[in-house]
């Protein structure tokens, strides 16, 4: 679902886990904020500003969501 969100926000059809949000997908700081907000809403989690700064690749977001969802169980 993270990849689907990234595809939706970037308009890119080819999004891989290894892709860097800024360098590979062209996500700027405003797009990054929107992606974090959409991710929070989609997965019912909270991403602090400090944590968001560390999420620079699609895989980083996937790992973060898994970690957060695991803590809620």
PDB file of C-alpha atoms in Angstrom:
ATOM      1  CA  UNK A   1       0.000   0.000   0.000  1.00  0.00           C
ATOM      2  CA  UNK A   2       2.936   2.344   0.530  1.00  0.00           C
ATOM      3  CA  UNK A   3       3.975   1.901  -3.101  1.00  0.00           C
ATOM      4  CA  UNK A   4       0.413   2.650  -4.202  1.00  0.00           C
ATOM      5  CA  UNK A   5       0.459   5.884  -2.172  1.00  0.00           C
ATOM      6  CA  UNK A   6       3.802   6.916  -3.673  1.00  0.00           C
ATOM      7  CA  UNK A   7       2.563   6.135  -7.197  1.00  0.00           C
ATOM      8  CA  UNK A   8      -0.572   8.186  -6.591  1.00  0.00           C
ATOM      9  CA  UNK A   9       1.295  11.199  -5.203  1.00  0.00           C
ATOM     10  CA  UNK A  10       4.085  11.186  -7.799  1.00  0.00           C
ATOM     11  CA  UNK A  11       2.146  10.049 -10.858  1.00  0.00           C
ATOM     12  CA  UNK A  12       4.938   7.529 -11.498  1.00  0.00           C
ATOM     13  CA  UNK A  13       4.022   4.058 -12.711  1.00  0.00           C
ATOM     14  CA  UNK A  14       7.348   2.436 -11.836  1.00  0.00           C
ATOM     15  CA  UNK A  15       8.025   2.687  -8.113  1.00  0.00           C
ATOM     16  CA  UNK A  16      10.404   0.238  -6.430  1.00  0.00           C
ATOM     17  CA  UNK A  17      11.266  -0.267  -2.769  1.00  0.00           C
ATOM     18  CA  UNK A  18      14.841   0.861  -3.431  1.00  0.00           C
ATOM     19  CA  UNK A  19      13.806   4.194  -4.933  1.00  0.00           C
ATOM     20  CA  UNK A  20      14.944   7.315  -3.137  1.00  0.00           C
ATOM     21  CA  UNK A  21      11.994   9.665  -2.734  1.00  0.00           C
ATOM     22  CA  UNK A  22      13.863  12.801  -3.781  1.00  0.00           C
ATOM     23  CA  UNK A  23      16.503  11.557  -6.215  1.00  0.00           C
ATOM     24  CA  UNK A  24      14.596   8.786  -8.006  1.00  0.00           C
ATOM     25  CA  UNK A  25      11.012   9.971  -7.709  1.00  0.00           C
ATOM     26  CA  UNK A  26      11.408  13.755  -7.646  1.00  0.00           C
ATOM     27  CA  UNK A  27       9.546  14.253  -4.375  1.00  0.00           C
ATOM     28  CA  UNK A  28      10.207  17.732  -2.980  1.00  0.00           C
ATOM     29  CA  UNK A  29       9.756  18.815   0.635  1.00  0.00           C
ATOM     30  CA  UNK A  30       6.054  19.658   0.232  1.00  0.00           C
ATOM     31  CA  UNK A  31       5.371  16.342  -1.503  1.00  0.00           C
ATOM     32  CA  UNK A  32       7.258  14.580   1.289  1.00  0.00           C
ATOM     33  CA  UNK A  33       5.033  16.209   3.914  1.00  0.00           C
ATOM     34  CA  UNK A  34       1.938  15.204   1.965  1.00  0.00           C
ATOM     35  CA  UNK A  35       3.224  11.631   1.648  1.00  0.00           C
ATOM     36  CA  UNK A  36       3.839  11.452   5.398  1.00  0.00           C
ATOM     37  CA  UNK A  37       0.332  12.775   6.116  1.00  0.00           C
ATOM     38  CA  UNK A  38      -1.258  10.323   3.687  1.00  0.00           C
ATOM     39  CA  UNK A  39       0.778   7.474   5.194  1.00  0.00           C
ATOM     40  CA  UNK A  40      -0.362   8.428   8.692  1.00  0.00           C
ATOM     41  CA  UNK A  41      -3.970   8.459   7.584  1.00  0.00           C
ATOM     42  CA  UNK A  42      -3.789   5.258   5.525  1.00  0.00           C
ATOM     43  CA  UNK A  43      -2.111   3.204   8.242  1.00  0.00           C
ATOM     44  CA  UNK A  44      -3.483   4.970  11.342  1.00  0.00           C
ATOM     45  CA  UNK A  45      -0.013   5.802  12.671  1.00  0.00           C
ATOM     46  CA  UNK A  46       1.838   8.948  13.743  1.00  0.00           C
ATOM     47  CA  UNK A  47       5.095  10.013  12.103  1.00  0.00           C
ATOM     48  CA  UNK A  48       6.995  12.698  13.989  1.00  0.00           C
ATOM     49  CA  UNK A  49       8.901  15.366  12.077  1.00  0.00           C
ATOM     50  CA  UNK A  50      12.187  13.805  13.230  1.00  0.00           C
ATOM     51  CA  UNK A  51      11.133  10.369  12.012  1.00  0.00           C
ATOM     52  CA  UNK A  52       9.835  11.768   8.729  1.00  0.00           C
ATOM     53  CA  UNK A  53      13.224  13.324   7.981  1.00  0.00           C
ATOM     54  CA  UNK A  54      14.824   9.866   8.161  1.00  0.00           C
ATOM     55  CA  UNK A  55      12.369   8.328   5.679  1.00  0.00           C
ATOM     56  CA  UNK A  56      14.172   8.965   2.405  1.00  0.00           C
ATOM     57  CA  UNK A  57      13.369   5.808   0.428  1.00  0.00           C
ATOM     58  CA  UNK A  58      10.204   3.828  -0.231  1.00  0.00           C
ATOM     59  CA  UNK A  59      11.667   0.916   1.757  1.00  0.00           C
ATOM     60  CA  UNK A  60      12.228   3.215   4.758  1.00  0.00           C
ATOM     61  CA  UNK A  61       8.526   4.025   4.852  1.00  0.00           C
ATOM     62  CA  UNK A  62       7.521   0.367   4.512  1.00  0.00           C
ATOM     63  CA  UNK A  63       9.825  -0.620   7.382  1.00  0.00           C
ATOM     64  CA  UNK A  64       8.565   2.241   9.550  1.00  0.00           C
ATOM     65  CA  UNK A  65       4.915   1.316   8.958  1.00  0.00           C
ATOM     66  CA  UNK A  66       5.610  -2.342   9.802  1.00  0.00           C
ATOM     67  CA  UNK A  67       7.377  -1.313  12.996  1.00  0.00           C
ATOM     68  CA  UNK A  68       4.568   1.025  14.053  1.00  0.00           C
ATOM     69  CA  UNK A  69       1.827  -1.468  13.239  1.00  0.00           C
ATOM     70  CA  UNK A  70       3.709  -4.147  15.175  1.00  0.00           C
ATOM     71  CA  UNK A  71       3.772  -1.911  18.269  1.00  0.00           C
ATOM     72  CA  UNK A  72      -0.012  -1.473  18.184  1.00  0.00           C
ATOM     73  CA  UNK A  73      -0.732  -5.201  18.493  1.00  0.00           C
TER      74      UNK A  73
END
